[in-house]
PDB file of C-alpha atoms and ligand atoms in Angstrom:
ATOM      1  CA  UNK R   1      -3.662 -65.154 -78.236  1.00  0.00           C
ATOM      2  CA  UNK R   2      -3.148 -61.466 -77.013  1.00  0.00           C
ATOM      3  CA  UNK R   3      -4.956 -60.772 -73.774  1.00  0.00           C
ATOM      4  CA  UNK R   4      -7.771 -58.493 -73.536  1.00  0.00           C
ATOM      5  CA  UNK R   5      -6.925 -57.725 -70.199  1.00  0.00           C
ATOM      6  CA  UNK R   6      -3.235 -57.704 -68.009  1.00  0.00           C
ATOM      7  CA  UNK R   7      -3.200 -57.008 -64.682  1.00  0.00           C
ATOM      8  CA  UNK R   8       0.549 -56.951 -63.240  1.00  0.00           C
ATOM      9  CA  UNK R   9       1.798 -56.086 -59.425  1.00  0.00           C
ATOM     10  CA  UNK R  10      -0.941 -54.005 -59.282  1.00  0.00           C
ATOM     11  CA  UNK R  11      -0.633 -52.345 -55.643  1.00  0.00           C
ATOM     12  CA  UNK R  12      -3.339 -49.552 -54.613  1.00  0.00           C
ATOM     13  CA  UNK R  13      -3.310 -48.318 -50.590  1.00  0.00           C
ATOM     14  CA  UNK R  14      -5.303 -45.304 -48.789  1.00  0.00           C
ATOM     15  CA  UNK R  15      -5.020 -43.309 -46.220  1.00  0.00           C
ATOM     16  CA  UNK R  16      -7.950 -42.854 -43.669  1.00  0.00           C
ATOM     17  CA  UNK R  17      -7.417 -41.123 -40.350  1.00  0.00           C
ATOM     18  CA  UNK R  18      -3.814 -41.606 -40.400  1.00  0.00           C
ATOM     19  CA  UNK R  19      -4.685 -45.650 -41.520  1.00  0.00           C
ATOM     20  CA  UNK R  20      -2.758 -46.839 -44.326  1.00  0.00           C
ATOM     21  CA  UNK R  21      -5.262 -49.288 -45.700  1.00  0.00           C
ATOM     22  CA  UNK R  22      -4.297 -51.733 -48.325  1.00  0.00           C
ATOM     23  CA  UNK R  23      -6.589 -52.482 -50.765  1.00  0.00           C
ATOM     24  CA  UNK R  24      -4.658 -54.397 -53.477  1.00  0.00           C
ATOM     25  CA  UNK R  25      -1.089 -55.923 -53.134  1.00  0.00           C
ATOM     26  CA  UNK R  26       0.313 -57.120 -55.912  1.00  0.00           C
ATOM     27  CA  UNK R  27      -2.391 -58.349 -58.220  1.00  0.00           C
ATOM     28  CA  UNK R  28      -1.599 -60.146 -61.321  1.00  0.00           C
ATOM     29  CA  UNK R  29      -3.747 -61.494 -63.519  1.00  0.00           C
ATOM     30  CA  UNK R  30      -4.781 -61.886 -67.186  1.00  0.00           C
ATOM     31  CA  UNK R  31      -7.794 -62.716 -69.193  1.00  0.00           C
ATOM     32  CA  UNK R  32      -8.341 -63.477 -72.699  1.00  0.00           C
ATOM     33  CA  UNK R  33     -10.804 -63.041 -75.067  1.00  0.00           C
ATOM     34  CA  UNK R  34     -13.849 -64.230 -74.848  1.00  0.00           C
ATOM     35  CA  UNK R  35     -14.136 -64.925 -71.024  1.00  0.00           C
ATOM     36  CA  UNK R  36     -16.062 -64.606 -68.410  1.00  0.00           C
ATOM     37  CA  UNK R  37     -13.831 -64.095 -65.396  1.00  0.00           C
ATOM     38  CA  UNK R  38     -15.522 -63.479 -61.870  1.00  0.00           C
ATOM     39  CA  UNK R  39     -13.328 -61.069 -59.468  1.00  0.00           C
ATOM     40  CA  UNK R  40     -14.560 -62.576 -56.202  1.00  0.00           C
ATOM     41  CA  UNK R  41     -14.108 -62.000 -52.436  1.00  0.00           C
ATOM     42  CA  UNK R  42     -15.662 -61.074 -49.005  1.00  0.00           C
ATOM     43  CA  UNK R  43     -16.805 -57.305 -48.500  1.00  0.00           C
ATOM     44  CA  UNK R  44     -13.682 -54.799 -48.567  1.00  0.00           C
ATOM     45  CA  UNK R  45     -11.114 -57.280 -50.506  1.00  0.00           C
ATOM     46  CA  UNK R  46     -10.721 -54.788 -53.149  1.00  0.00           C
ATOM     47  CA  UNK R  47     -13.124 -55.560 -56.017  1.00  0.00           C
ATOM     48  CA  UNK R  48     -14.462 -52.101 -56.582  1.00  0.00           C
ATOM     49  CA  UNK R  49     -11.039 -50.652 -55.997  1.00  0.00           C
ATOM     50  CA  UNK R  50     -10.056 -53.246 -58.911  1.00  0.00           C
ATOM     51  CA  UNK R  51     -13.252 -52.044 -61.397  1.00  0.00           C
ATOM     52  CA  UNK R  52     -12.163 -48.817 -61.017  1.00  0.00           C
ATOM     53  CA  UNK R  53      -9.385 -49.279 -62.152  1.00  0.00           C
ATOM     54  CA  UNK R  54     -10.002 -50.967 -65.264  1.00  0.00           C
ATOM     55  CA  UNK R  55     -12.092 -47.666 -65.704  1.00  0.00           C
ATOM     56  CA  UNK R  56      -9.068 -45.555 -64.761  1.00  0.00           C
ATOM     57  CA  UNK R  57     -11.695 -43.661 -62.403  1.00  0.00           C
ATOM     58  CA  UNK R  58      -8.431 -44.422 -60.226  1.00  0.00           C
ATOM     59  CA  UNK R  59      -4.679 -44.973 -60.832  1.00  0.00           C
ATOM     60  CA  UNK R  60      -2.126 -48.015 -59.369  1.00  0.00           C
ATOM     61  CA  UNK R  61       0.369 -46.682 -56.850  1.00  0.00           C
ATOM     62  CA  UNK R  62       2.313 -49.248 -58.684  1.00  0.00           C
ATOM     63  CA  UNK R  63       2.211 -51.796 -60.977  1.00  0.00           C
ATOM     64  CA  UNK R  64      -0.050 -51.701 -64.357  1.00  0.00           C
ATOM     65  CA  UNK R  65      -2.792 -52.781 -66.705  1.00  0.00           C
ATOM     66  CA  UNK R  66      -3.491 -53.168 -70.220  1.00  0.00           C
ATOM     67  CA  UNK R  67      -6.472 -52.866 -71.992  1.00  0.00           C
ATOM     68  CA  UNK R  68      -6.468 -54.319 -75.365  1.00  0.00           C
ATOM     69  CA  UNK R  69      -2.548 -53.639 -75.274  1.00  0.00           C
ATOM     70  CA  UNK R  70      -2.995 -50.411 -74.163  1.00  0.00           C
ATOM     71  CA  UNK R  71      -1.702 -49.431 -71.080  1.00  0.00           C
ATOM     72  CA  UNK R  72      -3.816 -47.271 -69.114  1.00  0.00           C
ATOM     73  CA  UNK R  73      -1.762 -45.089 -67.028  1.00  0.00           C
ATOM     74  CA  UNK R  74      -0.487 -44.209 -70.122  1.00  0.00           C
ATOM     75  CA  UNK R  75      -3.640 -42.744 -71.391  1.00  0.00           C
ATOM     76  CA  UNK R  76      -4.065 -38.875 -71.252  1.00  0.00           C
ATOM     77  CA  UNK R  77      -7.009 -37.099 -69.313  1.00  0.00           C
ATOM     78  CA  UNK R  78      -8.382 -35.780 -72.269  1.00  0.00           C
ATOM     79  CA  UNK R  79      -8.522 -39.160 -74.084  1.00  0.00           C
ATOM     80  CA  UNK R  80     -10.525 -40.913 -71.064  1.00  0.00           C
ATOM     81  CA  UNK R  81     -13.773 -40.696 -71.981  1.00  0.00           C
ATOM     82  CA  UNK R  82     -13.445 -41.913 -75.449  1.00  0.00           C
ATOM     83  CA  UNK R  83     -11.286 -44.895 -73.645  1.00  0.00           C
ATOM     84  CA  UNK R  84     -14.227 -45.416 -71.361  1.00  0.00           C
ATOM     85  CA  UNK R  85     -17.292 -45.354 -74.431  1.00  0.00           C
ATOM     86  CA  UNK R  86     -14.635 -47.283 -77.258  1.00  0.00           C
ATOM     87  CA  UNK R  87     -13.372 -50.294 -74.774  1.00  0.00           C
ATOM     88  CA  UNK R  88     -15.725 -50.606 -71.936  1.00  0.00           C
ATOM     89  CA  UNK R  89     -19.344 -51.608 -71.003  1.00  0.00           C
ATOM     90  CA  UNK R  90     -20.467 -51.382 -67.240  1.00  0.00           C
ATOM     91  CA  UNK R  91     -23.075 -52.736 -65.446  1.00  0.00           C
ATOM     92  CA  UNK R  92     -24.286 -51.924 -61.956  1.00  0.00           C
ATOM     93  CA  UNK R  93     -25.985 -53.594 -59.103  1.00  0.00           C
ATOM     94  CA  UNK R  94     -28.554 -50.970 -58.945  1.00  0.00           C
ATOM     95  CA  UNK R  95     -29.169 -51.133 -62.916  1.00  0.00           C
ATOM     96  CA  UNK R  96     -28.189 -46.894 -62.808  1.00  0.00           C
ATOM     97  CA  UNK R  97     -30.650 -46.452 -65.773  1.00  0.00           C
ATOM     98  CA  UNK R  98     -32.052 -42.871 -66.129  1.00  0.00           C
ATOM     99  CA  UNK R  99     -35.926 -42.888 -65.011  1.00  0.00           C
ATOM    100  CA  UNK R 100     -37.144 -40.277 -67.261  1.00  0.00           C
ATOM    101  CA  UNK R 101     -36.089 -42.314 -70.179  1.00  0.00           C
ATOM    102  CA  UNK R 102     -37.631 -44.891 -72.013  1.00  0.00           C
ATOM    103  CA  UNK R 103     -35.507 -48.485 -72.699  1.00  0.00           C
ATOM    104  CA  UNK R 104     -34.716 -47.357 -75.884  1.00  0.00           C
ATOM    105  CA  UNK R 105     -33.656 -43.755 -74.449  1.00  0.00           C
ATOM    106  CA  UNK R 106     -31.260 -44.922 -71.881  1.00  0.00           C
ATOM    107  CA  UNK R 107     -29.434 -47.379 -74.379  1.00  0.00           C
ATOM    108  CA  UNK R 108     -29.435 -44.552 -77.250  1.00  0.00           C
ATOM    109  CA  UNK R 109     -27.537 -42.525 -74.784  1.00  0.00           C
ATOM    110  CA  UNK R 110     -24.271 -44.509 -74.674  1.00  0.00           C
ATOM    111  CA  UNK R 111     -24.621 -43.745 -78.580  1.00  0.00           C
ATOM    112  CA  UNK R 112     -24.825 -40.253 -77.811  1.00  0.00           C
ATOM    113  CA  UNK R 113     -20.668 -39.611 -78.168  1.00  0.00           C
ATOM    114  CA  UNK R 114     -20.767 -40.907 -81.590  1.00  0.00           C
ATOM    115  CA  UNK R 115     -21.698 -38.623 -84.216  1.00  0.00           C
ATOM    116  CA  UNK R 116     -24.712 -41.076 -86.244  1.00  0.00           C
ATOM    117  CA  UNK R 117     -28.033 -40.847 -87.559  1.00  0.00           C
ATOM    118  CA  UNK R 118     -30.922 -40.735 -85.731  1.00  0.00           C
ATOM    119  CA  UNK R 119     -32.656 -43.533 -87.420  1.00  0.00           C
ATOM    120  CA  UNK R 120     -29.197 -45.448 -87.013  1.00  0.00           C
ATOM    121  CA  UNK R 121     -29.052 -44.431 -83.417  1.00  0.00           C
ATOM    122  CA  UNK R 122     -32.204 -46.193 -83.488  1.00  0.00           C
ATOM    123  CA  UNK R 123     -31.221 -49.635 -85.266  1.00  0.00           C
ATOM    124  CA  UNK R 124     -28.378 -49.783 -83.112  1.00  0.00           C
ATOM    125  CA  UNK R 125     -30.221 -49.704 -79.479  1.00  0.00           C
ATOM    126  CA  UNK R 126     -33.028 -51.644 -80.871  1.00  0.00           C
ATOM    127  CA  UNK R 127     -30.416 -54.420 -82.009  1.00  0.00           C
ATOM    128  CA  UNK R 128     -29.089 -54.166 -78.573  1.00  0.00           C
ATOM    129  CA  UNK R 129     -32.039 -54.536 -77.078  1.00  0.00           C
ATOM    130  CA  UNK R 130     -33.437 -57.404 -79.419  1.00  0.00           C
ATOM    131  CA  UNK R 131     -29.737 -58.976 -78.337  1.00  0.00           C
ATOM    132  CA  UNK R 132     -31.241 -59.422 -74.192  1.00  0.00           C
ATOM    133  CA  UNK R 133     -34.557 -60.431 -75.261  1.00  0.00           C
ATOM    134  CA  UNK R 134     -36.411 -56.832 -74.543  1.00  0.00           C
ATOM    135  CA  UNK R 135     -37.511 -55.349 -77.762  1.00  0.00           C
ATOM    136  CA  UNK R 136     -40.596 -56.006 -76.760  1.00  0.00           C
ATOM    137  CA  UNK R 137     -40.472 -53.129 -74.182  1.00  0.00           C
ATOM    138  CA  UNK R 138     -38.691 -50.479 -75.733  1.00  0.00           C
ATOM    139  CA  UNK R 139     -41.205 -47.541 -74.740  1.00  0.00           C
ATOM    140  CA  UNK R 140     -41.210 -48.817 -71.418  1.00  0.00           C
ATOM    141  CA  UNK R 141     -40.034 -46.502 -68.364  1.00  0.00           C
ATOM    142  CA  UNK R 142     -37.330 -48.140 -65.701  1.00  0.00           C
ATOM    143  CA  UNK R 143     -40.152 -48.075 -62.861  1.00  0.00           C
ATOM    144  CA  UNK R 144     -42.272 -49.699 -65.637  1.00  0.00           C
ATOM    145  CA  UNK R 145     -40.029 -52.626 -65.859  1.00  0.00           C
ATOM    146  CA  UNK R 146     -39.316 -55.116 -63.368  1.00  0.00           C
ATOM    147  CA  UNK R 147     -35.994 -55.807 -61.459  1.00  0.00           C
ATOM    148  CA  UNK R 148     -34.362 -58.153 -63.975  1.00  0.00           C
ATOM    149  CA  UNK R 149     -35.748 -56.449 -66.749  1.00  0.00           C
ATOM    150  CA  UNK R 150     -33.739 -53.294 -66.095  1.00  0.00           C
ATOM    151  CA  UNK R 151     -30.861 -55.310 -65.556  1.00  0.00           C
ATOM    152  CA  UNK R 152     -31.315 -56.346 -69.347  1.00  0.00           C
ATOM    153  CA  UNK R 153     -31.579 -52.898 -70.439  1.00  0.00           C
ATOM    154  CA  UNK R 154     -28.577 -51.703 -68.337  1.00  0.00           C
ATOM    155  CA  UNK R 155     -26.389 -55.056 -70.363  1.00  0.00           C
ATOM    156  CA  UNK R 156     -27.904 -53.705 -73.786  1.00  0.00           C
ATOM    157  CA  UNK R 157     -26.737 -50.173 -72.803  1.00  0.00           C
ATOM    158  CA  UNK R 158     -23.205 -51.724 -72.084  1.00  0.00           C
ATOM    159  CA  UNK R 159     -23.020 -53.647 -75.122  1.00  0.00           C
ATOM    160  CA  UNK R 160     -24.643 -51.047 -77.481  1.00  0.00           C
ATOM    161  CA  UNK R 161     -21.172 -49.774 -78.539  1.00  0.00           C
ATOM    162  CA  UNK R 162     -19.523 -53.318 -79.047  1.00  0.00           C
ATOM    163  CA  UNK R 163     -17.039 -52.649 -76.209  1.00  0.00           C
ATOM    164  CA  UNK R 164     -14.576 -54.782 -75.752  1.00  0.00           C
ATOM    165  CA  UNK R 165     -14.697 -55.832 -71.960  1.00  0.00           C
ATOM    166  CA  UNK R 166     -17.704 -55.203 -70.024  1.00  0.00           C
ATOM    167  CA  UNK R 167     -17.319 -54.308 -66.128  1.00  0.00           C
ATOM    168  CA  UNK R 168     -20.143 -55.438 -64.130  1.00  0.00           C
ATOM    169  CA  UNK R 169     -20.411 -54.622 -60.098  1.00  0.00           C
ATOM    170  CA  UNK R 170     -22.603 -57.170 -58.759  1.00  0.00           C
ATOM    171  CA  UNK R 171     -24.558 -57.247 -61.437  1.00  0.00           C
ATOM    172  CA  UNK R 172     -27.011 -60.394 -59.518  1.00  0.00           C
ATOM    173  CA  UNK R 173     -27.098 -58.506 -56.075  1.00  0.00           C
ATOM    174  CA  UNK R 174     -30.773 -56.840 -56.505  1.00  0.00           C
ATOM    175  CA  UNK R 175     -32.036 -59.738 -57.748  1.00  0.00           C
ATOM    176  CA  UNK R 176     -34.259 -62.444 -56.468  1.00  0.00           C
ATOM    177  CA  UNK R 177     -32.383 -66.271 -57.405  1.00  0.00           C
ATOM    178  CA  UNK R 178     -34.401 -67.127 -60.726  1.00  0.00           C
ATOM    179  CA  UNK R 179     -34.221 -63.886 -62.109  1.00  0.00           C
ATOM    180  CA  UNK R 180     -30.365 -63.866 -61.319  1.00  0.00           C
ATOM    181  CA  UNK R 181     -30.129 -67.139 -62.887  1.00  0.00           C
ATOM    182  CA  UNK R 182     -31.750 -65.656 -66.393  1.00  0.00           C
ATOM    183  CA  UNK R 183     -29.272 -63.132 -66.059  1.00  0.00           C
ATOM    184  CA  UNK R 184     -26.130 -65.450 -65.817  1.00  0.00           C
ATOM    185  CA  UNK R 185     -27.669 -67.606 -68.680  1.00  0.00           C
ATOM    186  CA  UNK R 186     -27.672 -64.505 -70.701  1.00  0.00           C
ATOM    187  CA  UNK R 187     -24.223 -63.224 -69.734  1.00  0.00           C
ATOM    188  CA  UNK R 188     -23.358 -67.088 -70.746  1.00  0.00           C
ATOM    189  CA  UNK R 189     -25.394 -66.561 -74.335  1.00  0.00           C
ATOM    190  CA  UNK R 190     -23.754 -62.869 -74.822  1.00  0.00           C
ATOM    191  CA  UNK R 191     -20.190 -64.417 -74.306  1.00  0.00           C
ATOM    192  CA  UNK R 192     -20.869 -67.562 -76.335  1.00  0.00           C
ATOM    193  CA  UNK R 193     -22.831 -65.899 -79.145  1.00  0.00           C
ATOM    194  CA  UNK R 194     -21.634 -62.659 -79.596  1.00  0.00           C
ATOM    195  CA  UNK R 195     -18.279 -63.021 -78.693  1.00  0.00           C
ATOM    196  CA  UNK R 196     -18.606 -60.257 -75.314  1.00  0.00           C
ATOM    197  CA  UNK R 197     -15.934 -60.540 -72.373  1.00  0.00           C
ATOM    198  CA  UNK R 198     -17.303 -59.807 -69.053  1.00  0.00           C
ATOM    199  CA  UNK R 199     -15.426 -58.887 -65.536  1.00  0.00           C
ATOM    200  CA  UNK R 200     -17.458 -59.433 -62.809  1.00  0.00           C
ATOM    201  CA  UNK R 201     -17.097 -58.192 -59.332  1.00  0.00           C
ATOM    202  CA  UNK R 202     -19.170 -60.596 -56.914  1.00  0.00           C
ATOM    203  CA  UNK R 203     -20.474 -62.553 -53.980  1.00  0.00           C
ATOM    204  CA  UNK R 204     -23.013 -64.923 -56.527  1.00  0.00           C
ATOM    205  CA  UNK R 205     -21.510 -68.084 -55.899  1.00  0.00           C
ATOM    206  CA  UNK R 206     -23.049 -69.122 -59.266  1.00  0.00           C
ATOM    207  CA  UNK R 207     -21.440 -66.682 -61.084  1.00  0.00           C
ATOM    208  CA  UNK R 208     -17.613 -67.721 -60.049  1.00  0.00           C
ATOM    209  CA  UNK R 209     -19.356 -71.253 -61.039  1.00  0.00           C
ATOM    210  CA  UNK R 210     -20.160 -69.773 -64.756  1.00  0.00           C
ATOM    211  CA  UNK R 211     -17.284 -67.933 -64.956  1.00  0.00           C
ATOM    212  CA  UNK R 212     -14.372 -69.531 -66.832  1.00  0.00           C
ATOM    213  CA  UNK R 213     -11.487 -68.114 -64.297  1.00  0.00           C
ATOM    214  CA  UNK R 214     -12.178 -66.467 -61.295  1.00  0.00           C
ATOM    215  CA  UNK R 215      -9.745 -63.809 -58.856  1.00  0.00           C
ATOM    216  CA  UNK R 216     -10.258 -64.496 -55.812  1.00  0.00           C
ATOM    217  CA  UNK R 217      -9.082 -61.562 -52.950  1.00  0.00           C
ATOM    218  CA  UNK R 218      -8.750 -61.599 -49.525  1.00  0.00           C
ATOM    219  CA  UNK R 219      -8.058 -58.347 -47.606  1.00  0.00           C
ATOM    220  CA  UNK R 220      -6.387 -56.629 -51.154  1.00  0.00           C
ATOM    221  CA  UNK R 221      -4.690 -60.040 -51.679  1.00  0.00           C
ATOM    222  CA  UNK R 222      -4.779 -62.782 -54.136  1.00  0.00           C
ATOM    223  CA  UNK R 223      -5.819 -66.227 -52.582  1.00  0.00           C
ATOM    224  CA  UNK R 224      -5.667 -69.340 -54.471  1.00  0.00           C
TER     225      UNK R 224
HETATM  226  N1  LIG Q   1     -11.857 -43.939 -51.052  1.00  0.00           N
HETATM  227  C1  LIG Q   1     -11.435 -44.738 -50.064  1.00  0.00           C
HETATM  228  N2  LIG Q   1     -10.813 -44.229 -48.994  1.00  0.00           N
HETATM  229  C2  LIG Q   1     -10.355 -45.024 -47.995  1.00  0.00           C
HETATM  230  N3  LIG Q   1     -10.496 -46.366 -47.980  1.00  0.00           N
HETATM  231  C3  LIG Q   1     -11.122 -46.923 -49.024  1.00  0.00           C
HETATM  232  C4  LIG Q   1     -11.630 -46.156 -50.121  1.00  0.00           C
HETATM  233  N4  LIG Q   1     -12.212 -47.006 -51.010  1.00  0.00           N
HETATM  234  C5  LIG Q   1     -12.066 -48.241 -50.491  1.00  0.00           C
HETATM  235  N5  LIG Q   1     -11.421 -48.209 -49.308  1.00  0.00           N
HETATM  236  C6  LIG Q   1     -11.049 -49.377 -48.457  1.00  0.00           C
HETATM  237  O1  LIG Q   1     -10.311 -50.273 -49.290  1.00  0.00           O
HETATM  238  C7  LIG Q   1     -10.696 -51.623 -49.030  1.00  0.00           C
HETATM  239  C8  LIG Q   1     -11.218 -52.279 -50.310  1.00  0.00           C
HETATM  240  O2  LIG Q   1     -12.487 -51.707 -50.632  1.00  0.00           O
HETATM  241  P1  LIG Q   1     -13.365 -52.125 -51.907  1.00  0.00           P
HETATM  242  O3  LIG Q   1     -14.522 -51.177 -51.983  1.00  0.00           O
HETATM  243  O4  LIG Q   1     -12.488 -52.221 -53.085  1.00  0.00           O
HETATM  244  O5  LIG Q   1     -13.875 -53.592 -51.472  1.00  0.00           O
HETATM  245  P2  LIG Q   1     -14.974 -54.542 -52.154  1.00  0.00           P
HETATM  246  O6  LIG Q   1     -14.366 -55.893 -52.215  1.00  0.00           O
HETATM  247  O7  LIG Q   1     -15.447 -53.939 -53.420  1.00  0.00           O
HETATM  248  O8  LIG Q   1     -16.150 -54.532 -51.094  1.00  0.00           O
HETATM  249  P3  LIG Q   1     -17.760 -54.693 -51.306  1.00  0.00           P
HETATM  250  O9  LIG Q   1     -17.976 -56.127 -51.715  1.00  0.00           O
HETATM  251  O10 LIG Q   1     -18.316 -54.390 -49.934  1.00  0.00           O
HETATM  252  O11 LIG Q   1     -18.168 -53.700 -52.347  1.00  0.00           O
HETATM  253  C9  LIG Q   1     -11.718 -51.577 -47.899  1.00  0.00           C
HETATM  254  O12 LIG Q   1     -11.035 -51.794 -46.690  1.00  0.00           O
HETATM  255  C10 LIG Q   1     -12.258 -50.155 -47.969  1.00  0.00           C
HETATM  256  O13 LIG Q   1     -12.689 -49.721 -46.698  1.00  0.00           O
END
């Protein structure tokens, strides 16, 4: 089966204040489809630095990754954003909605790139929505929605354009342990049902218990 994602040797330092930091050495890793794979490890192992990479918000100093067999650095400038919106979901800790919007609104906008219908615009966000159990609040405001309700909205967004990994950053670390647990069993549903892969940077011990592979780093490195 073709990976969705390859990691290989990827290496990624920075400089601070004449400190050469290292934030990944040599990570390898690879993940089929459909996974859940949990990217775990303390605070400053290099799990953001890893995201945002997948995202190509940042480049390797060496080493690469493949996205669907497509290699990232090899990816021009100009064809980033449609990389970003065709292959790739994200979810944050803090939800990142847009408060002026309804539910509806904020998933319609990851549409927004893709020249369709406005009724179809519609059926698609309302499917998404339907898909995390919140069709029942599509009017509804972000401050009008509790915690773990925005995090639903924020995974609808993500999945609205079928991508095919979705990136989530701590995706459990605003919520309170029940609500987190809803949120795992419907990461679990999404991947089962609907075929999603997810990436997930975290602390949530659950979540490297769900996942089916977890990375575990250590100071940029990979620890068994
Ligand atoms: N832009 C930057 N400039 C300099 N150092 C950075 C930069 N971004 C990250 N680092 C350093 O690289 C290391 C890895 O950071 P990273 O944010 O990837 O860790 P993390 O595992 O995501 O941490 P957390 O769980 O706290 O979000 C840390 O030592 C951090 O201080």
């Amino acid at each position: 089966m073709a990976a969705i994602l390859e990691v290989d040797a990827v290496s990624k330092h920075y400089l601070r204040g004449g400190e050469r930091i290292v934030a990944l050495d040599q990570v390898s890793f690879r993940i089929d489809q459909p996974s859940v794979t949990a990217i775990a490890g303390p605070s400053g192992s290099g799990k953001s630095t890893l995201l945002g990479m997948l995202a190509r918000f940042d480049r390797p100093d060496s080493g690469s990754i493949s996205v669907d067999g497509e290699r990232l650095d090899l990816i021009a400038e100009t064809q980033l954003d449609q990389y970003r919106n065709r292959k790739l979901g994200f979810v944050f800790q803090q939800f990142n909605l847009v408060g002026t919007l309804t539910a509806q609104e904020n998933v319609e906008l990851a549409l927004s790139p893709q020249a369709l219908s406005p009724s179809e615009r519609s059926r698609r966000a309302v499917a998404a929505l339907e898909m995390v159990g919140m069709d029942h609040r599509l009017k509804h405001e972000p401050s009008e929605l509790s915690g773990g309700q925005q995090q639903r909205v924020a995974i609808a967004r993500a999945l609205v354009n079928r991508p095919s990994l979705v990136i989530a950053d701590e995706p459990t670390g605003n919520l309170d342990g029940k609500t987190a647990q809803q949120l795992l069993e419907l990461i679990d549903n999404l991947n089962r049902q609907v075929g999603t892969t997810f990436v997930i940077a975290t602390h949530d011990q659950r979540v490297m218990e769900m996942a089916h592979g977890v990375v575990r780093l250590a100071d940029g490195r990979q620890v068994a």
